[in-house]
PDB file of C-alpha atoms and ligand atoms in Angstrom:
ATOM      1  CA  UNK H   1      80.101 142.221 115.408  1.00 63.00           C
ATOM      2  CA  UNK H   2      80.680 141.350 111.785  1.00 84.00           C
ATOM      3  CA  UNK H   3      80.454 137.718 110.798  1.00 92.00           C
ATOM      4  CA  UNK H   4      81.766 135.920 107.722  1.00 94.00           C
ATOM      5  CA  UNK H   5      78.880 135.771 105.229  1.00 95.00           C
ATOM      6  CA  UNK H   6      79.877 132.254 104.181  1.00 95.00           C
ATOM      7  CA  UNK H   7      80.631 130.321 107.402  1.00 95.00           C
ATOM      8  CA  UNK H   8      79.202 132.681 110.011  1.00 93.00           C
ATOM      9  CA  UNK H   9      82.407 132.862 112.077  1.00 93.00           C
ATOM     10  CA  UNK H  10      83.264 136.164 113.697  1.00 90.00           C
ATOM     11  CA  UNK H  11      85.505 138.430 111.625  1.00 86.00           C
ATOM     12  CA  UNK H  12      88.510 140.005 113.283  1.00 73.00           C
ATOM     13  CA  UNK H  13      89.202 143.667 112.609  1.00 62.00           C
ATOM     14  CA  UNK H  14      92.450 142.993 110.737  1.00 58.00           C
ATOM     15  CA  UNK H  15      93.711 145.998 108.796  1.00 59.00           C
ATOM     16  CA  UNK H  16      96.087 145.278 105.934  1.00 60.00           C
ATOM     17  CA  UNK H  17      99.072 147.429 105.020  1.00 59.00           C
ATOM     18  CA  UNK H  18      97.546 148.276 101.647  1.00 60.00           C
ATOM     19  CA  UNK H  19      94.447 149.618 103.385  1.00 55.00           C
ATOM     20  CA  UNK H  20      96.577 151.851 105.623  1.00 56.00           C
ATOM     21  CA  UNK H  21      98.456 153.200 102.622  1.00 58.00           C
ATOM     22  CA  UNK H  22      95.283 154.127 100.801  1.00 56.00           C
ATOM     23  CA  UNK H  23      94.098 156.330 103.679  1.00 52.00           C
ATOM     24  CA  UNK H  24      90.594 155.710 102.437  1.00 48.00           C
ATOM     25  CA  UNK H  25      87.648 154.227 104.254  1.00 49.00           C
ATOM     26  CA  UNK H  26      88.470 150.718 105.420  1.00 51.00           C
ATOM     27  CA  UNK H  27      86.893 148.015 103.319  1.00 54.00           C
ATOM     28  CA  UNK H  28      85.855 145.204 105.599  1.00 64.00           C
ATOM     29  CA  UNK H  29      86.116 141.827 103.984  1.00 80.00           C
ATOM     30  CA  UNK H  30      82.808 139.978 103.919  1.00 89.00           C
ATOM     31  CA  UNK H  31      84.595 136.641 104.157  1.00 92.00           C
ATOM     32  CA  UNK H  32      86.938 135.179 106.798  1.00 92.00           C
ATOM     33  CA  UNK H  33      90.476 134.090 105.936  1.00 88.00           C
ATOM     34  CA  UNK H  34      89.591 130.418 105.909  1.00 92.00           C
ATOM     35  CA  UNK H  35      86.744 130.981 103.466  1.00 93.00           C
ATOM     36  CA  UNK H  36      88.926 133.169 101.251  1.00 88.00           C
ATOM     37  CA  UNK H  37      91.081 130.115 100.546  1.00 93.00           C
ATOM     38  CA  UNK H  38      88.172 127.733  99.863  1.00 96.00           C
ATOM     39  CA  UNK H  39      87.922 128.654  96.185  1.00 96.00           C
ATOM     40  CA  UNK H  40      90.708 127.859  93.706  1.00 96.00           C
ATOM     41  CA  UNK H  41      91.788 130.756  91.465  1.00 97.00           C
ATOM     42  CA  UNK H  42      92.620 129.834  87.869  1.00 97.00           C
ATOM     43  CA  UNK H  43      96.341 130.255  87.227  1.00 94.00           C
ATOM     44  CA  UNK H  44      98.084 131.590  84.109  1.00 92.00           C
ATOM     45  CA  UNK H  45      98.084 128.026  82.751  1.00 95.00           C
ATOM     46  CA  UNK H  46      94.659 127.958  81.140  1.00 97.00           C
ATOM     47  CA  UNK H  47      93.014 127.497  77.770  1.00 97.00           C
ATOM     48  CA  UNK H  48      93.426 130.824  75.905  1.00 97.00           C
ATOM     49  CA  UNK H  49      89.863 130.567  74.572  1.00 97.00           C
ATOM     50  CA  UNK H  50      87.609 129.377  77.386  1.00 97.00           C
ATOM     51  CA  UNK H  51      89.819 130.046  80.412  1.00 97.00           C
ATOM     52  CA  UNK H  52      89.811 126.429  81.645  1.00 97.00           C
ATOM     53  CA  UNK H  53      92.533 125.564  84.165  1.00 96.00           C
ATOM     54  CA  UNK H  54      94.952 123.015  82.664  1.00 95.00           C
ATOM     55  CA  UNK H  55      98.607 122.027  82.673  1.00 94.00           C
ATOM     56  CA  UNK H  56      99.561 124.059  79.600  1.00 94.00           C
ATOM     57  CA  UNK H  57      98.341 127.030  77.584  1.00 94.00           C
ATOM     58  CA  UNK H  58      97.102 125.275  74.439  1.00 96.00           C
ATOM     59  CA  UNK H  59      93.538 125.511  73.107  1.00 96.00           C
ATOM     60  CA  UNK H  60      91.554 122.772  74.868  1.00 96.00           C
ATOM     61  CA  UNK H  61      89.675 120.004  73.053  1.00 95.00           C
ATOM     62  CA  UNK H  62      86.226 121.460  73.784  1.00 94.00           C
ATOM     63  CA  UNK H  63      87.273 124.752  72.190  1.00 96.00           C
ATOM     64  CA  UNK H  64      88.763 123.007  69.165  1.00 95.00           C
ATOM     65  CA  UNK H  65      85.320 121.508  68.504  1.00 93.00           C
ATOM     66  CA  UNK H  66      83.589 124.892  68.225  1.00 91.00           C
ATOM     67  CA  UNK H  67      83.267 126.295  64.730  1.00 87.00           C
ATOM     68  CA  UNK H  68      82.467 129.873  63.807  1.00 85.00           C
ATOM     69  CA  UNK H  69      83.631 133.050  65.454  1.00 88.00           C
ATOM     70  CA  UNK H  70      85.799 132.245  68.482  1.00 89.00           C
ATOM     71  CA  UNK H  71      84.853 133.710  71.849  1.00 96.00           C
ATOM     72  CA  UNK H  72      87.581 134.461  74.364  1.00 98.00           C
ATOM     73  CA  UNK H  73      86.438 133.820  77.919  1.00 98.00           C
ATOM     74  CA  UNK H  74      88.325 134.565  81.126  1.00 98.00           C
ATOM     75  CA  UNK H  75      87.344 132.750  84.307  1.00 98.00           C
ATOM     76  CA  UNK H  76      88.232 133.606  87.893  1.00 98.00           C
ATOM     77  CA  UNK H  77      87.883 130.276  89.739  1.00 98.00           C
ATOM     78  CA  UNK H  78      87.931 126.565  89.031  1.00 97.00           C
ATOM     79  CA  UNK H  79      84.455 125.004  89.135  1.00 97.00           C
ATOM     80  CA  UNK H  80      85.358 122.476  91.826  1.00 97.00           C
ATOM     81  CA  UNK H  81      83.455 121.029  94.794  1.00 97.00           C
ATOM     82  CA  UNK H  82      83.804 124.219  96.859  1.00 97.00           C
ATOM     83  CA  UNK H  83      82.538 126.431  94.022  1.00 97.00           C
ATOM     84  CA  UNK H  84      79.715 124.004  93.361  1.00 97.00           C
ATOM     85  CA  UNK H  85      78.704 124.165  97.032  1.00 97.00           C
ATOM     86  CA  UNK H  86      78.854 127.952  96.921  1.00 97.00           C
ATOM     87  CA  UNK H  87      76.665 128.153  93.783  1.00 97.00           C
ATOM     88  CA  UNK H  88      74.230 125.661  95.285  1.00 96.00           C
ATOM     89  CA  UNK H  89      73.717 127.801  98.376  1.00 96.00           C
ATOM     90  CA  UNK H  90      73.732 131.151  96.562  1.00 97.00           C
ATOM     91  CA  UNK H  91      71.752 130.354  93.427  1.00 94.00           C
ATOM     92  CA  UNK H  92      69.590 127.365  94.174  1.00 91.00           C
ATOM     93  CA  UNK H  93      68.889 127.973  97.869  1.00 94.00           C
ATOM     94  CA  UNK H  94      68.702 131.705  97.142  1.00 94.00           C
ATOM     95  CA  UNK H  95      71.034 132.898  99.926  1.00 96.00           C
ATOM     96  CA  UNK H  96      71.478 136.458  98.627  1.00 96.00           C
ATOM     97  CA  UNK H  97      73.997 137.529 101.305  1.00 96.00           C
ATOM     98  CA  UNK H  98      76.464 135.103  99.684  1.00 97.00           C
ATOM     99  CA  UNK H  99      76.789 137.494  96.728  1.00 97.00           C
ATOM    100  CA  UNK H 100      79.320 139.333  98.904  1.00 96.00           C
ATOM    101  CA  UNK H 101      81.755 136.402  98.766  1.00 96.00           C
ATOM    102  CA  UNK H 102      82.524 137.115  95.104  1.00 96.00           C
ATOM    103  CA  UNK H 103      81.984 140.868  94.877  1.00 96.00           C
ATOM    104  CA  UNK H 104      85.585 141.808  95.616  1.00 94.00           C
ATOM    105  CA  UNK H 105      87.194 139.067  93.452  1.00 95.00           C
ATOM    106  CA  UNK H 106      84.915 140.121  90.598  1.00 97.00           C
ATOM    107  CA  UNK H 107      85.808 143.786  91.039  1.00 96.00           C
ATOM    108  CA  UNK H 108      89.497 142.880  90.721  1.00 95.00           C
ATOM    109  CA  UNK H 109      88.865 140.636  87.702  1.00 97.00           C
ATOM    110  CA  UNK H 110      86.816 143.312  85.918  1.00 98.00           C
ATOM    111  CA  UNK H 111      89.608 145.825  86.443  1.00 97.00           C
ATOM    112  CA  UNK H 112      91.866 143.638  84.279  1.00 97.00           C
ATOM    113  CA  UNK H 113      89.409 143.439  81.368  1.00 98.00           C
ATOM    114  CA  UNK H 114      89.249 145.819  78.405  1.00 98.00           C
ATOM    115  CA  UNK H 115      85.702 146.754  77.397  1.00 98.00           C
ATOM    116  CA  UNK H 116      83.277 149.623  76.872  1.00 98.00           C
ATOM    117  CA  UNK H 117      80.010 148.011  77.942  1.00 98.00           C
ATOM    118  CA  UNK H 118      79.367 145.298  80.513  1.00 98.00           C
ATOM    119  CA  UNK H 119      76.394 143.055  79.719  1.00 98.00           C
ATOM    120  CA  UNK H 120      75.331 140.481  82.344  1.00 98.00           C
ATOM    121  CA  UNK H 121      73.569 137.335  81.169  1.00 98.00           C
ATOM    122  CA  UNK H 122      69.918 137.759  82.201  1.00 97.00           C
ATOM    123  CA  UNK H 123      67.810 135.168  84.010  1.00 94.00           C
ATOM    124  CA  UNK H 124      64.447 134.115  82.646  1.00 91.00           C
ATOM    125  CA  UNK H 125      61.097 134.993  84.185  1.00 89.00           C
ATOM    126  CA  UNK H 126      60.621 131.634  85.910  1.00 89.00           C
ATOM    127  CA  UNK H 127      64.050 131.809  87.562  1.00 89.00           C
ATOM    128  CA  UNK H 128      63.472 135.398  88.572  1.00 90.00           C
ATOM    129  CA  UNK H 129      60.198 134.501  90.253  1.00 90.00           C
ATOM    130  CA  UNK H 130      61.693 131.509  92.008  1.00 90.00           C
ATOM    131  CA  UNK H 131      65.028 133.046  93.059  1.00 92.00           C
ATOM    132  CA  UNK H 132      64.100 136.703  93.336  1.00 93.00           C
ATOM    133  CA  UNK H 133      67.428 137.977  91.996  1.00 96.00           C
ATOM    134  CA  UNK H 134      69.888 137.685  89.127  1.00 96.00           C
ATOM    135  CA  UNK H 135      72.940 135.905  90.546  1.00 96.00           C
ATOM    136  CA  UNK H 136      75.237 137.717  88.112  1.00 98.00           C
ATOM    137  CA  UNK H 137      74.201 141.304  88.859  1.00 97.00           C
ATOM    138  CA  UNK H 138      74.256 140.403  92.568  1.00 97.00           C
ATOM    139  CA  UNK H 139      78.053 140.251  92.321  1.00 98.00           C
ATOM    140  CA  UNK H 140      78.287 143.774  90.921  1.00 97.00           C
ATOM    141  CA  UNK H 141      78.617 146.666  93.321  1.00 93.00           C
ATOM    142  CA  UNK H 142      78.993 150.061  91.663  1.00 94.00           C
ATOM    143  CA  UNK H 143      80.187 148.865  88.256  1.00 96.00           C
ATOM    144  CA  UNK H 144      77.877 150.164  85.526  1.00 97.00           C
ATOM    145  CA  UNK H 145      76.226 147.557  83.311  1.00 98.00           C
ATOM    146  CA  UNK H 146      73.614 147.411  80.566  1.00 98.00           C
ATOM    147  CA  UNK H 147      70.782 144.897  80.262  1.00 97.00           C
ATOM    148  CA  UNK H 148      71.123 144.716  76.487  1.00 98.00           C
ATOM    149  CA  UNK H 149      69.863 141.121  76.372  1.00 98.00           C
ATOM    150  CA  UNK H 150      66.428 139.735  77.155  1.00 96.00           C
ATOM    151  CA  UNK H 151      65.518 136.076  77.624  1.00 94.00           C
ATOM    152  CA  UNK H 152      62.723 134.854  75.410  1.00 82.00           C
ATOM    153  CA  UNK H 153      59.610 134.101  77.432  1.00 68.00           C
ATOM    154  CA  UNK H 154      59.138 130.793  75.635  1.00 56.00           C
ATOM    155  CA  UNK H 155      62.384 129.380  76.972  1.00 49.00           C
ATOM    156  CA  UNK H 156      61.951 125.845  78.272  1.00 54.00           C
ATOM    157  CA  UNK H 157      61.651 125.388  82.009  1.00 54.00           C
ATOM    158  CA  UNK H 158      64.505 122.876  82.290  1.00 64.00           C
ATOM    159  CA  UNK H 159      67.589 124.681  83.638  1.00 69.00           C
ATOM    160  CA  UNK H 160      70.971 124.322  81.884  1.00 69.00           C
ATOM    161  CA  UNK H 161      72.347 122.638  85.009  1.00 74.00           C
ATOM    162  CA  UNK H 162      69.895 119.747  84.596  1.00 73.00           C
ATOM    163  CA  UNK H 163      71.054 118.888  81.070  1.00 77.00           C
ATOM    164  CA  UNK H 164      73.902 116.749  79.762  1.00 81.00           C
ATOM    165  CA  UNK H 165      76.505 118.174  77.387  1.00 79.00           C
ATOM    166  CA  UNK H 166      74.791 117.070  74.172  1.00 79.00           C
ATOM    167  CA  UNK H 167      71.462 118.548  75.264  1.00 79.00           C
ATOM    168  CA  UNK H 168      73.137 121.815  76.241  1.00 75.00           C
ATOM    169  CA  UNK H 169      74.839 122.151  72.876  1.00 77.00           C
ATOM    170  CA  UNK H 170      71.494 121.726  71.080  1.00 79.00           C
ATOM    171  CA  UNK H 171      69.865 124.534  73.062  1.00 82.00           C
ATOM    172  CA  UNK H 172      68.129 127.045  70.774  1.00 89.00           C
ATOM    173  CA  UNK H 173      68.942 130.760  70.909  1.00 94.00           C
ATOM    174  CA  UNK H 174      67.292 131.961  74.124  1.00 94.00           C
ATOM    175  CA  UNK H 175      68.199 135.667  73.859  1.00 97.00           C
ATOM    176  CA  UNK H 176      66.846 138.682  72.055  1.00 96.00           C
ATOM    177  CA  UNK H 177      68.156 142.225  72.027  1.00 97.00           C
ATOM    178  CA  UNK H 178      66.591 144.831  74.299  1.00 97.00           C
ATOM    179  CA  UNK H 179      64.760 147.606  72.371  1.00 96.00           C
ATOM    180  CA  UNK H 180      67.556 150.120  73.049  1.00 96.00           C
ATOM    181  CA  UNK H 181      70.379 147.621  72.354  1.00 97.00           C
ATOM    182  CA  UNK H 182      71.703 149.200  69.151  1.00 95.00           C
ATOM    183  CA  UNK H 183      72.309 152.538  70.880  1.00 97.00           C
ATOM    184  CA  UNK H 184      74.218 150.732  73.644  1.00 97.00           C
ATOM    185  CA  UNK H 185      76.237 148.355  71.491  1.00 98.00           C
ATOM    186  CA  UNK H 186      77.072 149.903  68.123  1.00 98.00           C
ATOM    187  CA  UNK H 187      80.844 149.954  67.643  1.00 98.00           C
ATOM    188  CA  UNK H 188      81.454 149.146  71.308  1.00 98.00           C
ATOM    189  CA  UNK H 189      83.620 146.464  72.878  1.00 98.00           C
ATOM    190  CA  UNK H 190      81.282 144.329  74.961  1.00 98.00           C
ATOM    191  CA  UNK H 191      82.156 142.130  77.921  1.00 98.00           C
ATOM    192  CA  UNK H 192      79.554 139.487  78.751  1.00 98.00           C
ATOM    193  CA  UNK H 193      79.371 138.426  82.387  1.00 98.00           C
ATOM    194  CA  UNK H 194      78.075 135.046  83.550  1.00 98.00           C
ATOM    195  CA  UNK H 195      78.385 132.757  86.548  1.00 98.00           C
ATOM    196  CA  UNK H 196      79.748 129.499  85.124  1.00 97.00           C
ATOM    197  CA  UNK H 197      81.222 128.606  81.723  1.00 97.00           C
ATOM    198  CA  UNK H 198      80.187 124.995  81.157  1.00 93.00           C
ATOM    199  CA  UNK H 199      79.945 124.236  77.433  1.00 93.00           C
ATOM    200  CA  UNK H 200      80.088 127.857  76.288  1.00 95.00           C
ATOM    201  CA  UNK H 201      76.757 127.462  74.496  1.00 94.00           C
ATOM    202  CA  UNK H 202      74.928 130.177  76.468  1.00 95.00           C
ATOM    203  CA  UNK H 203      77.732 132.709  76.049  1.00 97.00           C
ATOM    204  CA  UNK H 204      77.997 132.044  72.316  1.00 97.00           C
ATOM    205  CA  UNK H 205      74.260 132.551  71.881  1.00 96.00           C
ATOM    206  CA  UNK H 206      74.592 135.808  73.802  1.00 98.00           C
ATOM    207  CA  UNK H 207      77.637 136.895  71.768  1.00 98.00           C
ATOM    208  CA  UNK H 208      75.802 136.216  68.493  1.00 97.00           C
ATOM    209  CA  UNK H 209      73.005 138.573  69.531  1.00 97.00           C
ATOM    210  CA  UNK H 210      75.428 141.231  70.774  1.00 98.00           C
ATOM    211  CA  UNK H 211      77.210 141.184  67.404  1.00 98.00           C
ATOM    212  CA  UNK H 212      73.810 141.552  65.679  1.00 97.00           C
ATOM    213  CA  UNK H 213      73.326 144.636  67.853  1.00 97.00           C
ATOM    214  CA  UNK H 214      76.397 146.199  66.228  1.00 98.00           C
ATOM    215  CA  UNK H 215      79.193 145.485  68.725  1.00 98.00           C
ATOM    216  CA  UNK H 216      82.692 145.514  67.243  1.00 97.00           C
ATOM    217  CA  UNK H 217      84.111 142.977  69.711  1.00 98.00           C
ATOM    218  CA  UNK H 218      82.649 140.574  72.283  1.00 98.00           C
ATOM    219  CA  UNK H 219      84.553 138.784  75.044  1.00 98.00           C
ATOM    220  CA  UNK H 220      83.314 137.202  78.257  1.00 98.00           C
ATOM    221  CA  UNK H 221      84.142 136.805  81.912  1.00 98.00           C
ATOM    222  CA  UNK H 222      82.755 134.100  84.188  1.00 98.00           C
ATOM    223  CA  UNK H 223      83.251 133.519  87.890  1.00 98.00           C
ATOM    224  CA  UNK H 224      83.951 129.845  87.289  1.00 98.00           C
ATOM    225  CA  UNK H 225      85.020 127.460  84.546  1.00 97.00           C
TER     226      UNK H 225
HETATM  227 ZN1   ZN D 301      84.169 132.060 106.713  1.00 66.30          ZN
HETATM  228 ZN1   ZN D 302      89.050 125.864  76.017  1.00 66.30          ZN
END
């Protein structure tokens, strides 16, 4: 019997009307109904630049402080206690089955984005060895993507999550372009994909490199903000 990948409770075989109408193979949800409501989707009231949930649709103070080329980010969920607990179990405890919790929400979010090439933010060698997977590509199912970015091997061992805001903003460019990047990026609209938008520093470093690779537009999508 199928169990919810998040809480382990048994999943009922509930078939929705939309599934019946499609006449296709039934897609079984990986997550029970209770767990589906644990995360908080970001509403239409969000910062138009970074996607942060707020009470109006003005550019937030953090975004006003960025200079240079603006980066528009869309985010799916609020980074609250439930999302933090999810990321802790998935990323830091390395529970790879939990990727299935966000696969369907990400598929729906990607369908709303306009882009030619999807570029996930890579993980560095040390993280790869410790975790064994890239948390971002784990959420992708059949969607095509390109690893146009590489992480420099000299990147410091301290993870972004262990730094305060000021230290994060000072972070040096960690990315380089993959050898075939120009052929993938030239004149294309690129969507960067990452797990959490915190200060936006990582995504802006990535966007800078993608523009150097010849992209005509760069936007980003994160699972949480
Ligand atoms: Zn559950
Ligand atoms: Zn903002």
